Amino acid sequence: MAEDKNHEEEEKNIPDSENDEKKDVNGVKKVDENIISLDGLYENWFLDYASYVILERAVPGLKDGMKPVQRRILHSMKEMEDGRYNKVANIIGNTMKYHPHGDASIGDALVQLGQKELLIDMQGNWGNTLTGDGAAAPRYIEARLSKFALHVAFNAKTTEWLTSYDGRNKEPEDLPMKFPLLLAQGAEGIAVGLACKILPHNFIELIDNSINHLRGKKVEIFPDFLTGGMADFSNYNDGLRGGKVRVRAKINKVDNKTLSITEIPFGTTTSSLIDSILRANEKGKIKIRRIDDNTAAEAEILIHLASNVSPDKLIDALYAFTDCEVSISPNSTVIDKETPRFLGMSEILKNNTDNTVRLLKLELEIRKNELEEQWHFSSLERIFIENKVYSLIEEEETWEGVISAIDNGLKPFIKHLKREVTRDDIIRLTEIRIKRISKFDKFKADEIIQKIEDELAQVIYNIENIIEFSVDYFKDLKKRFGEGKERRTEIRIFDNINASKVIIANEKLYVDYKEGFIGYKLRKAEYVEDCSEIDDVIVFFDSGKMMVTKVADKKFVGKGIIHAAVWKRGDKRKIYHVIYKDGKSGNSYMKRFFVNSITRDKEYDLTTGKKGSKLHYFSAHPNGEREVVTIHLKARTHLKKLKLDVDLGEQLIKSRSAKGNIVSKEPISKVVQKEVGGSTLAARKIWFDDIVGRLNDDQRGKFLGQFRGEDKILTLYKNGEYRLSNFDLTTHFEDDMIHIEKWNPEHAISAVYYDPEKEIHYAKRFVCEITTDRRVPFLPEVEGVELNVVTTAYEPEVSIVYNKLLKATKSLPDRKVRLDEFIDVKGMKSIGNQLEKLKTKEIILTHPIGGDTPWPDEEEPDDEDQNPDDGENGDDHPNDGDDDNNGGDDGQPKGDSPKSDAVKEKPVPEKKNSPKKLKAKSVNENKIETSDNLENSSKKKEISNSDSIKDNKDSAVSITDILPPIEEKPKPAPRKRSLSRRPIKDKPAREVTWDLFSSNNSEDKKE
């Protein structure tokens, strides 16, 4: 209460002038100018806080590539440096003199610096970056600066110093870093409204590109990770924001039931990787039996496959659904002169290299000044002692007299000096001891001065040629510290993985045809096939419409479903057959088509779309099989035959929007399937893209050939192994593969290898005896055996180059050997024949591995089969793709009879670069060919109708007429083969029985 009274009295004693200032003026209260509003405080404080975090915590500096805490740690370790290890706890405590944010941040930053294996030598358990295990407590582990750090990061003479946060110590503003450390270590941090993510790069490549920059060449660098793996840097964007890096684990196939992960992607650990694999397995995206983690100093994760799981597809599935592939988005942000800047990796490297040149020049200039001072005082000392100037001070009694006497005594001898003699120089002369003066050696003094002059001349030369000096500096760094720092991450270009093709079909597709539902949880509906949660389903309706929609647990698509199945985008081998009625003209049309691209959930009309159009018949064929249907016509007074057979396999495959060919102008009662034959599609054409190391059917890379059924691909490897695999596009090939081609079981493989035990080169020729899908060794099981060459050429030839440095082979000329003439084809396990006993420099092929001369029994491409992959079958059709415009009629009938409507002449476009002439099939000329593809010896039979078909409404002629007897052509004689090659058995011609059209005439049947 007393205080309140005193306060009231103080307010009463306030002068009126002050009270007047607090009064309102025109109803508006005066505001004290010294008062800051809360809004202003928040705005300024937040800006100050954001600037502090950006500049002092999270973002590295451009010059030395370090954050403040890292810089203070290294400075503290330099203070404690005595060549021995220091407890990390002591380093943390000493660093707290400079870093005000506690021991935890210092300890974490110190461990991260150590794990980058560049600046700090570690002792003890510092954790494991592969497994994610943390380091031991700071009191248990030790550290010291590495020799590399002492060499490139410290020089007190070129360092600019700042006062520490408490004013008691000095700390460096930037370390004088003479190396692009920021790019070598990388950096990651999150500030206020700003982030930084710079990926680490390879030590040796940084040095090489720094040299390239100094020499005016192009600079190009890509990240390199300590964890290894593979990376695709095609969208790296020089490390700037918006770029992306795809990183993959290195997965090897141990056998058909086991996969091994030996290198993991950057930013992951073996624990997180295993967790992601187990999650994908639980969701049904992949199917594995178990997983083992054997990681120690190097990563090793063993994945055991479940039964009936393809290892190649599982590898793709691991990349698609787990952390075996991760995407990293770099974001380069650095601090340059107290300002954040966004610089690309090339620009940062150039800045760091230029800064290194600046520091090297500064060090040389400092050294030059030091040498000049040494030369000056050494010369002055010599004059002082040699000319006995010291004797002039004997009679002086004062200090000034001594200084004056020495100064006067030196004047006659200092004309050659480079600068004037100062008072400090004279004082230093007076400090020379009598013992040193008495033992003065003129010759030794001259040698010292000469060494100083030589070093000074070299320093001046280096300053004048600072670029070459800097290049030599970087080369010295590479020589001294580059060992063991080779690139660990393999640079690759990845092929995109279609997740729908590699995912495990873990669900079952059901269709409720009555109610119009599809889904994988309609247990009471009809089962169609296995599917996955990300598949698309194609649905056809009795209205003649179709659509593609995403599969779901239960989805209504519409009533009237006649067909539903899993749809694969880009599938051109699944062919659909449709017969429908055009509502406008009343004519019925037939067509064959594939569906390779659509807009999801959009309805497409397979008819002309006119009112009254309806679907007569629909069927789907996974591999384009030939199909014969029986068409039943409605009874009409003028029709004598109400049934006719139509072979849909004779129709060209076109786009789904094409109108088709007229099958009949008469009303159709029903269409019934009669029989289904073989595929009408050609063999599948396969290419190998050596950039991504994958097979494809997009005409990218090397053409391997046309593949059918059991055809295989042969791959040869550096270690003397071969592999026979199928032509599935998901097949993976190892990195040590040296050759790939379509395998022919009759073609011999020739190899030359070196046996270290006998010190002899052997040659052998063999055929593949083991045809299972695994790597099979074909060299003897001898330790150190080395494959020289391997080839599948028809005429294999090697060149033997002798060692010209040895006396025994010095005068021998190089010789060439035809291996097919040197040795016959033998068993795969045979040793072979001795090719050369003398010492050779190398044995090389004189031609490519596949050879220059083709084998005489190589197949000719089958150009007469219909192939939806070719342009003739709809790819070049203007209505292909997502287009609803109906194509025009492919031909008009010559008459009104059902037969003339059903069978018409079909134009076949000419093949490019093909000498064969394709004849159009007509009702008067039906040609059936059967061929043996392996021997090119075929029996061709031509059947033609002798009677022409009358075109009138009153008499309908059957589509099958009397066929003449078949004339067989003589079989060609077998080709003569070399005795050095494995003989090929002649294969008999294959008999094919055709019963496409029903007929009572016995001549319609073939023998």
PDB file of N, CA and C in Angstrom, residues 841-921:
ATOM      1  N   LYS A 841      52.553 -61.881 -75.834  1.00  0.00           N
ATOM      2  CA  LYS A 841      52.102 -60.596 -75.285  1.00  0.00           C
ATOM      3  C   LYS A 841      50.590 -60.588 -75.164  1.00  0.00           C
ATOM      4  N   GLU A 842      49.910 -61.069 -76.217  1.00  0.00           N
ATOM      5  CA  GLU A 842      48.454 -61.160 -76.188  1.00  0.00           C
ATOM      6  C   GLU A 842      47.991 -62.052 -77.329  1.00  0.00           C
ATOM      7  N   ILE A 843      46.782 -62.576 -77.171  1.00  0.00           N
ATOM      8  CA  ILE A 843      46.117 -63.324 -78.235  1.00  0.00           C
ATOM      9  C   ILE A 843      44.770 -62.652 -78.451  1.00  0.00           C
ATOM     10  N   ILE A 844      44.546 -62.182 -79.667  1.00  0.00           N
ATOM     11  CA  ILE A 844      43.342 -61.400 -79.945  1.00  0.00           C
ATOM     12  C   ILE A 844      42.628 -61.956 -81.172  1.00  0.00           C
ATOM     13  N   LEU A 845      41.342 -61.638 -81.268  1.00  0.00           N
ATOM     14  CA  LEU A 845      40.562 -62.012 -82.445  1.00  0.00           C
ATOM     15  C   LEU A 845      40.841 -61.034 -83.582  1.00  0.00           C
ATOM     16  N   THR A 846      40.782 -61.540 -84.783  1.00  0.00           N
ATOM     17  CA  THR A 846      40.963 -60.675 -85.952  1.00  0.00           C
ATOM     18  C   THR A 846      39.621 -60.173 -86.488  1.00  0.00           C
ATOM     19  N   HIS A 847      38.541 -60.464 -85.759  1.00  0.00           N
ATOM     20  CA  HIS A 847      37.202 -60.088 -86.207  1.00  0.00           C
ATOM     21  C   HIS A 847      36.338 -59.916 -84.968  1.00  0.00           C
ATOM     22  N   PRO A 848      35.119 -59.413 -85.099  1.00  0.00           N
ATOM     23  CA  PRO A 848      34.234 -59.322 -83.934  1.00  0.00           C
ATOM     24  C   PRO A 848      33.934 -60.696 -83.351  1.00  0.00           C
ATOM     25  N   ILE A 849      33.425 -60.726 -82.130  1.00  0.00           N
ATOM     26  CA  ILE A 849      33.151 -62.001 -81.461  1.00  0.00           C
ATOM     27  C   ILE A 849      32.132 -62.810 -82.264  1.00  0.00           C
ATOM     28  N   GLY A 850      31.150 -62.141 -82.842  1.00  0.00           N
ATOM     29  CA  GLY A 850      30.161 -62.841 -83.641  1.00  0.00           C
ATOM     30  C   GLY A 850      30.654 -63.230 -85.014  1.00  0.00           C
ATOM     31  N   GLY A 851      31.796 -62.705 -85.440  1.00  0.00           N
ATOM     32  CA  GLY A 851      32.361 -63.036 -86.742  1.00  0.00           C
ATOM     33  C   GLY A 851      31.860 -62.139 -87.853  1.00  0.00           C
ATOM     34  N   ASP A 852      32.580 -62.157 -88.968  1.00  0.00           N
ATOM     35  CA  ASP A 852      32.202 -61.379 -90.145  1.00  0.00           C
ATOM     36  C   ASP A 852      31.467 -62.223 -91.183  1.00  0.00           C
ATOM     37  N   THR A 853      31.774 -63.520 -91.224  1.00  0.00           N
ATOM     38  CA  THR A 853      31.159 -64.413 -92.209  1.00  0.00           C
ATOM     39  C   THR A 853      29.958 -65.104 -91.584  1.00  0.00           C
ATOM     40  N   PRO A 854      28.767 -65.005 -92.177  1.00  0.00           N
ATOM     41  CA  PRO A 854      27.585 -65.653 -91.584  1.00  0.00           C
ATOM     42  C   PRO A 854      27.657 -67.157 -91.724  1.00  0.00           C
ATOM     43  N   TRP A 855      27.019 -67.859 -90.800  1.00  0.00           N
ATOM     44  CA  TRP A 855      26.918 -69.314 -90.897  1.00  0.00           C
ATOM     45  C   TRP A 855      26.042 -69.677 -92.096  1.00  0.00           C
ATOM     46  N   PRO A 856      26.370 -70.755 -92.807  1.00  0.00           N
ATOM     47  CA  PRO A 856      25.614 -71.081 -94.029  1.00  0.00           C
ATOM     48  C   PRO A 856      24.185 -71.523 -93.765  1.00  0.00           C
ATOM     49  N   ASP A 857      23.857 -71.949 -92.537  1.00  0.00           N
ATOM     50  CA  ASP A 857      22.514 -72.462 -92.273  1.00  0.00           C
ATOM     51  C   ASP A 857      21.671 -71.468 -91.503  1.00  0.00           C
ATOM     52  N   GLU A 858      22.053 -70.188 -91.509  1.00  0.00           N
ATOM     53  CA  GLU A 858      21.269 -69.203 -90.789  1.00  0.00           C
ATOM     54  C   GLU A 858      19.916 -69.022 -91.450  1.00  0.00           C
ATOM     55  N   GLU A 859      18.879 -68.801 -90.619  1.00  0.00           N
ATOM     56  CA  GLU A 859      17.518 -68.689 -91.124  1.00  0.00           C
ATOM     57  C   GLU A 859      17.307 -67.409 -91.889  1.00  0.00           C
ATOM     58  N   GLU A 860      16.404 -67.490 -92.835  1.00  0.00           N
ATOM     59  CA  GLU A 860      15.937 -66.295 -93.502  1.00  0.00           C
ATOM     60  C   GLU A 860      14.704 -65.804 -92.796  1.00  0.00           C
ATOM     61  N   PRO A 861      14.519 -64.517 -92.645  1.00  0.00           N
ATOM     62  CA  PRO A 861      13.349 -64.016 -91.929  1.00  0.00           C
ATOM     63  C   PRO A 861      12.057 -64.416 -92.614  1.00  0.00           C
ATOM     64  N   ASP A 862      11.066 -64.779 -91.799  1.00  0.00           N
ATOM     65  CA  ASP A 862       9.751 -65.188 -92.308  1.00  0.00           C
ATOM     66  C   ASP A 862       8.912 -63.945 -92.508  1.00  0.00           C
ATOM     67  N   ASP A 863       8.793 -63.533 -93.763  1.00  0.00           N
ATOM     68  CA  ASP A 863       8.119 -62.267 -94.063  1.00  0.00           C
ATOM     69  C   ASP A 863       6.638 -62.445 -94.345  1.00  0.00           C
ATOM     70  N   GLU A 864       6.171 -63.729 -94.434  1.00  0.00           N
ATOM     71  CA  GLU A 864       4.797 -63.907 -94.873  1.00  0.00           C
ATOM     72  C   GLU A 864       3.814 -64.012 -93.723  1.00  0.00           C
ATOM     73  N   ASP A 865       4.330 -64.107 -92.466  1.00  0.00           N
ATOM     74  CA  ASP A 865       3.427 -64.173 -91.330  1.00  0.00           C
ATOM     75  C   ASP A 865       2.961 -62.786 -90.989  1.00  0.00           C
ATOM     76  N   GLN A 866       1.750 -62.726 -90.463  1.00  0.00           N
ATOM     77  CA  GLN A 866       1.225 -61.435 -90.019  1.00  0.00           C
ATOM     78  C   GLN A 866       1.801 -61.149 -88.649  1.00  0.00           C
ATOM     79  N   ASN A 867       2.282 -59.959 -88.468  1.00  0.00           N
ATOM     80  CA  ASN A 867       2.896 -59.558 -87.195  1.00  0.00           C
ATOM     81  C   ASN A 867       2.391 -58.195 -86.810  1.00  0.00           C
ATOM     82  N   PRO A 868       1.702 -58.082 -85.702  1.00  0.00           N
ATOM     83  CA  PRO A 868       1.210 -56.763 -85.313  1.00  0.00           C
ATOM     84  C   PRO A 868       2.306 -55.804 -84.958  1.00  0.00           C
ATOM     85  N   ASP A 869       3.538 -56.285 -84.785  1.00  0.00           N
ATOM     86  CA  ASP A 869       4.630 -55.356 -84.504  1.00  0.00           C
ATOM     87  C   ASP A 869       5.099 -54.641 -85.750  1.00  0.00           C
ATOM     88  N   ASP A 870       4.712 -55.172 -86.929  1.00  0.00           N
ATOM     89  CA  ASP A 870       5.161 -54.553 -88.172  1.00  0.00           C
ATOM     90  C   ASP A 870       4.168 -53.513 -88.630  1.00  0.00           C
ATOM     91  N   GLY A 871       4.621 -52.640 -89.525  1.00  0.00           N
ATOM     92  CA  GLY A 871       3.760 -51.572 -90.002  1.00  0.00           C
ATOM     93  C   GLY A 871       2.594 -52.056 -90.813  1.00  0.00           C
ATOM     94  N   GLU A 872       2.678 -53.232 -91.447  1.00  0.00           N
ATOM     95  CA  GLU A 872       1.611 -53.712 -92.313  1.00  0.00           C
ATOM     96  C   GLU A 872       0.370 -54.098 -91.550  1.00  0.00           C
ATOM     97  N   ASN A 873       0.457 -54.299 -90.245  1.00  0.00           N
ATOM     98  CA  ASN A 873      -0.638 -54.841 -89.487  1.00  0.00           C
ATOM     99  C   ASN A 873      -1.323 -53.813 -88.619  1.00  0.00           C
ATOM    100  N   GLY A 874      -1.263 -52.589 -88.979  1.00  0.00           N
ATOM    101  CA  GLY A 874      -2.086 -51.608 -88.285  1.00  0.00           C
ATOM    102  C   GLY A 874      -1.319 -50.512 -87.613  1.00  0.00           C
ATOM    103  N   ASP A 875       0.000 -50.635 -87.392  1.00  0.00           N
ATOM    104  CA  ASP A 875       0.731 -49.574 -86.717  1.00  0.00           C
ATOM    105  C   ASP A 875       0.724 -48.282 -87.500  1.00  0.00           C
ATOM    106  N   ASP A 876       0.744 -48.434 -88.818  1.00  0.00           N
ATOM    107  CA  ASP A 876       0.776 -47.246 -89.652  1.00  0.00           C
ATOM    108  C   ASP A 876      -0.617 -46.832 -90.102  1.00  0.00           C
ATOM    109  N   HIS A 877      -1.628 -47.507 -89.612  1.00  0.00           N
ATOM    110  CA  HIS A 877      -2.985 -47.183 -90.023  1.00  0.00           C
ATOM    111  C   HIS A 877      -3.399 -45.846 -89.431  1.00  0.00           C
ATOM    112  N   PRO A 878      -4.014 -44.987 -90.192  1.00  0.00           N
ATOM    113  CA  PRO A 878      -4.342 -43.666 -89.662  1.00  0.00           C
ATOM    114  C   PRO A 878      -5.345 -43.694 -88.542  1.00  0.00           C
ATOM    115  N   ASN A 879      -6.125 -44.785 -88.400  1.00  0.00           N
ATOM    116  CA  ASN A 879      -7.135 -44.848 -87.357  1.00  0.00           C
ATOM    117  C   ASN A 879      -6.643 -45.572 -86.121  1.00  0.00           C
ATOM    118  N   ASP A 880      -5.364 -45.949 -86.073  1.00  0.00           N
ATOM    119  CA  ASP A 880      -4.837 -46.654 -84.917  1.00  0.00           C
ATOM    120  C   ASP A 880      -4.692 -45.706 -83.748  1.00  0.00           C
ATOM    121  N   GLY A 881      -4.712 -46.276 -82.555  1.00  0.00           N
ATOM    122  CA  GLY A 881      -4.556 -45.447 -81.377  1.00  0.00           C
ATOM    123  C   GLY A 881      -5.885 -45.023 -80.837  1.00  0.00           C
ATOM    124  N   ASP A 882      -5.873 -43.925 -80.097  1.00  0.00           N
ATOM    125  CA  ASP A 882      -7.087 -43.461 -79.432  1.00  0.00           C
ATOM    126  C   ASP A 882      -7.872 -42.562 -80.364  1.00  0.00           C
ATOM    127  N   ASP A 883      -8.572 -43.183 -81.327  1.00  0.00           N
ATOM    128  CA  ASP A 883      -9.290 -42.426 -82.347  1.00  0.00           C
ATOM    129  C   ASP A 883     -10.622 -43.118 -82.564  1.00  0.00           C
ATOM    130  N   ASP A 884     -11.710 -42.369 -82.459  1.00  0.00           N
ATOM    131  CA  ASP A 884     -13.025 -42.962 -82.592  1.00  0.00           C
ATOM    132  C   ASP A 884     -13.580 -42.899 -83.999  1.00  0.00           C
ATOM    133  N   ASN A 885     -12.849 -42.336 -84.945  1.00  0.00           N
ATOM    134  CA  ASN A 885     -13.352 -42.262 -86.316  1.00  0.00           C
ATOM    135  C   ASN A 885     -13.319 -43.643 -86.937  1.00  0.00           C
ATOM    136  N   ASN A 886     -14.455 -44.017 -87.521  1.00  0.00           N
ATOM    137  CA  ASN A 886     -14.529 -45.336 -88.129  1.00  0.00           C
ATOM    138  C   ASN A 886     -13.776 -45.352 -89.447  1.00  0.00           C
ATOM    139  N   GLY A 887     -13.036 -46.470 -89.662  1.00  0.00           N
ATOM    140  CA  GLY A 887     -12.347 -46.606 -90.918  1.00  0.00           C
ATOM    141  C   GLY A 887     -13.309 -46.960 -92.021  1.00  0.00           C
ATOM    142  N   GLY A 888     -12.913 -46.743 -93.252  1.00  0.00           N
ATOM    143  CA  GLY A 888     -13.769 -47.035 -94.390  1.00  0.00           C
ATOM    144  C   GLY A 888     -13.827 -48.518 -94.669  1.00  0.00           C
ATOM    145  N   ASP A 889     -14.719 -48.883 -95.556  1.00  0.00           N
ATOM    146  CA  ASP A 889     -14.865 -50.269 -95.956  1.00  0.00           C
ATOM    147  C   ASP A 889     -13.631 -50.701 -96.720  1.00  0.00           C
ATOM    148  N   ASP A 890     -13.150 -51.934 -96.417  1.00  0.00           N
ATOM    149  CA  ASP A 890     -11.944 -52.414 -97.059  1.00  0.00           C
ATOM    150  C   ASP A 890     -12.192 -52.963 -98.443  1.00  0.00           C
ATOM    151  N   GLY A 891     -13.407 -52.957 -98.924  1.00  0.00           N
ATOM    152  CA  GLY A 891     -13.714 -53.446-100.268  1.00  0.00           C
ATOM    153  C   GLY A 891     -15.191 -53.677-100.405  1.00  0.00           C
ATOM    154  N   GLN A 892     -15.707 -53.519-101.573  1.00  0.00           N
ATOM    155  CA  GLN A 892     -17.130 -53.737-101.800  1.00  0.00           C
ATOM    156  C   GLN A 892     -17.324 -55.095-102.442  1.00  0.00           C
ATOM    157  N   PRO A 893     -18.432 -55.777-102.150  1.00  0.00           N
ATOM    158  CA  PRO A 893     -18.678 -57.106-102.726  1.00  0.00           C
ATOM    159  C   PRO A 893     -18.990 -57.007-104.209  1.00  0.00           C
ATOM    160  N   LYS A 894     -18.711 -58.099-104.921  1.00  0.00           N
ATOM    161  CA  LYS A 894     -18.982 -58.131-106.362  1.00  0.00           C
ATOM    162  C   LYS A 894     -20.414 -58.572-106.652  1.00  0.00           C
ATOM    163  N   GLY A 895     -21.088 -59.094-105.666  1.00  0.00           N
ATOM    164  CA  GLY A 895     -22.453 -59.556-105.880  1.00  0.00           C
ATOM    165  C   GLY A 895     -23.205 -59.576-104.589  1.00  0.00           C
ATOM    166  N   ASP A 896     -24.437 -60.093-104.647  1.00  0.00           N
ATOM    167  CA  ASP A 896     -25.278 -60.102-103.468  1.00  0.00           C
ATOM    168  C   ASP A 896     -25.285 -61.450-102.783  1.00  0.00           C
ATOM    169  N   SER A 897     -24.632 -62.441-103.336  1.00  0.00           N
ATOM    170  CA  SER A 897     -24.650 -63.757-102.715  1.00  0.00           C
ATOM    171  C   SER A 897     -23.858 -63.737-101.424  1.00  0.00           C
ATOM    172  N   PRO A 898     -24.170 -64.617-100.481  1.00  0.00           N
ATOM    173  CA  PRO A 898     -23.422 -64.669 -99.231  1.00  0.00           C
ATOM    174  C   PRO A 898     -21.965 -64.974 -99.450  1.00  0.00           C
ATOM    175  N   LYS A 899     -21.705 -65.804-100.440  1.00  0.00           N
ATOM    176  CA  LYS A 899     -20.304 -66.157-100.642  1.00  0.00           C
ATOM    177  C   LYS A 899     -19.477 -64.977-101.114  1.00  0.00           C
ATOM    178  N   SER A 900     -20.005 -64.209-102.038  1.00  0.00           N
ATOM    179  CA  SER A 900     -19.249 -63.065-102.535  1.00  0.00           C
ATOM    180  C   SER A 900     -19.105 -62.014-101.451  1.00  0.00           C
ATOM    181  N   ASP A 901     -20.027 -61.999-100.449  1.00  0.00           N
ATOM    182  CA  ASP A 901     -19.864 -61.078 -99.333  1.00  0.00           C
ATOM    183  C   ASP A 901     -18.802 -61.561 -98.371  1.00  0.00           C
ATOM    184  N   ALA A 902     -18.700 -62.865 -98.210  1.00  0.00           N
ATOM    185  CA  ALA A 902     -17.818 -63.388 -97.166  1.00  0.00           C
ATOM    186  C   ALA A 902     -16.368 -63.403 -97.599  1.00  0.00           C
ATOM    187  N   VAL A 903     -16.115 -63.652 -98.857  1.00  0.00           N
ATOM    188  CA  VAL A 903     -14.740 -63.803 -99.302  1.00  0.00           C
ATOM    189  C   VAL A 903     -14.449 -62.779-100.375  1.00  0.00           C
ATOM    190  N   LYS A 904     -13.492 -61.957-100.138  1.00  0.00           N
ATOM    191  CA  LYS A 904     -13.139 -60.918-101.101  1.00  0.00           C
ATOM    192  C   LYS A 904     -11.631 -60.859-101.251  1.00  0.00           C
ATOM    193  N   GLU A 905     -11.224 -60.219-102.295  1.00  0.00           N
ATOM    194  CA  GLU A 905      -9.800 -60.035-102.522  1.00  0.00           C
ATOM    195  C   GLU A 905      -9.253 -59.017-101.546  1.00  0.00           C
ATOM    196  N   LYS A 906      -8.144 -59.371-100.879  1.00  0.00           N
ATOM    197  CA  LYS A 906      -7.564 -58.504 -99.844  1.00  0.00           C
ATOM    198  C   LYS A 906      -6.217 -57.980-100.320  1.00  0.00           C
ATOM    199  N   PRO A 907      -6.093 -56.672-100.432  1.00  0.00           N
ATOM    200  CA  PRO A 907      -4.799 -56.113-100.837  1.00  0.00           C
ATOM    201  C   PRO A 907      -3.787 -56.254 -99.717  1.00  0.00           C
ATOM    202  N   VAL A 908      -2.576 -56.684-100.077  1.00  0.00           N
ATOM    203  CA  VAL A 908      -1.506 -56.824 -99.095  1.00  0.00           C
ATOM    204  C   VAL A 908      -0.390 -55.862 -99.459  1.00  0.00           C
ATOM    205  N   PRO A 909      -0.036 -54.945 -98.577  1.00  0.00           N
ATOM    206  CA  PRO A 909       1.032 -53.994 -98.907  1.00  0.00           C
ATOM    207  C   PRO A 909       2.355 -54.704 -99.079  1.00  0.00           C
ATOM    208  N   GLU A 910       3.182 -54.154 -99.940  1.00  0.00           N
ATOM    209  CA  GLU A 910       4.476 -54.756-100.216  1.00  0.00           C
ATOM    210  C   GLU A 910       5.418 -54.534 -99.046  1.00  0.00           C
ATOM    211  N   LYS A 911       6.243 -55.544 -98.797  1.00  0.00           N
ATOM    212  CA  LYS A 911       7.272 -55.432 -97.764  1.00  0.00           C
ATOM    213  C   LYS A 911       8.448 -54.642 -98.298  1.00  0.00           C
ATOM    214  N   LYS A 912       9.015 -53.807 -97.417  1.00  0.00           N
ATOM    215  CA  LYS A 912      10.207 -53.060 -97.818  1.00  0.00           C
ATOM    216  C   LYS A 912      11.419 -53.969 -97.740  1.00  0.00           C
ATOM    217  N   ASN A 913      12.389 -53.749 -98.639  1.00  0.00           N
ATOM    218  CA  ASN A 913      13.629 -54.482 -98.675  1.00  0.00           C
ATOM    219  C   ASN A 913      13.401 -55.995 -98.748  1.00  0.00           C
ATOM    220  N   SER A 914      12.349 -56.432 -99.402  1.00  0.00           N
ATOM    221  CA  SER A 914      12.087 -57.857 -99.532  1.00  0.00           C
ATOM    222  C   SER A 914      11.970 -58.208-100.997  1.00  0.00           C
ATOM    223  N   PRO A 915      12.728 -59.185-101.468  1.00  0.00           N
ATOM    224  CA  PRO A 915      12.656 -59.550-102.887  1.00  0.00           C
ATOM    225  C   PRO A 915      11.438 -60.383-103.217  1.00  0.00           C
ATOM    226  N   LYS A 916      10.738 -60.870-102.181  1.00  0.00           N
ATOM    227  CA  LYS A 916       9.594 -61.723-102.461  1.00  0.00           C
ATOM    228  C   LYS A 916       8.392 -60.897-102.870  1.00  0.00           C
ATOM    229  N   LYS A 917       7.564 -61.468-103.748  1.00  0.00           N
ATOM    230  CA  LYS A 917       6.325 -60.815-104.148  1.00  0.00           C
ATOM    231  C   LYS A 917       5.171 -61.559-103.495  1.00  0.00           C
ATOM    232  N   LEU A 918       4.375 -60.800-102.774  1.00  0.00           N
ATOM    233  CA  LEU A 918       3.246 -61.391-102.088  1.00  0.00           C
ATOM    234  C   LEU A 918       2.030 -61.366-103.005  1.00  0.00           C
ATOM    235  N   LYS A 919       1.393 -62.517-103.206  1.00  0.00           N
ATOM    236  CA  LYS A 919       0.215 -62.607-104.051  1.00  0.00           C
ATOM    237  C   LYS A 919      -1.033 -62.481-103.214  1.00  0.00           C
ATOM    238  N   ALA A 920      -1.965 -61.710-103.710  1.00  0.00           N
ATOM    239  CA  ALA A 920      -3.235 -61.552-102.996  1.00  0.00           C
ATOM    240  C   ALA A 920      -4.031 -62.833-103.115  1.00  0.00           C
ATOM    241  N   LYS A 921      -4.687 -63.180-102.003  1.00  0.00           N
ATOM    242  CA  LYS A 921      -5.539 -64.367-102.008  1.00  0.00           C
ATOM    243  C   LYS A 921      -6.933 -63.965-102.463  1.00  0.00           C
TER     244      LYS A 921
END
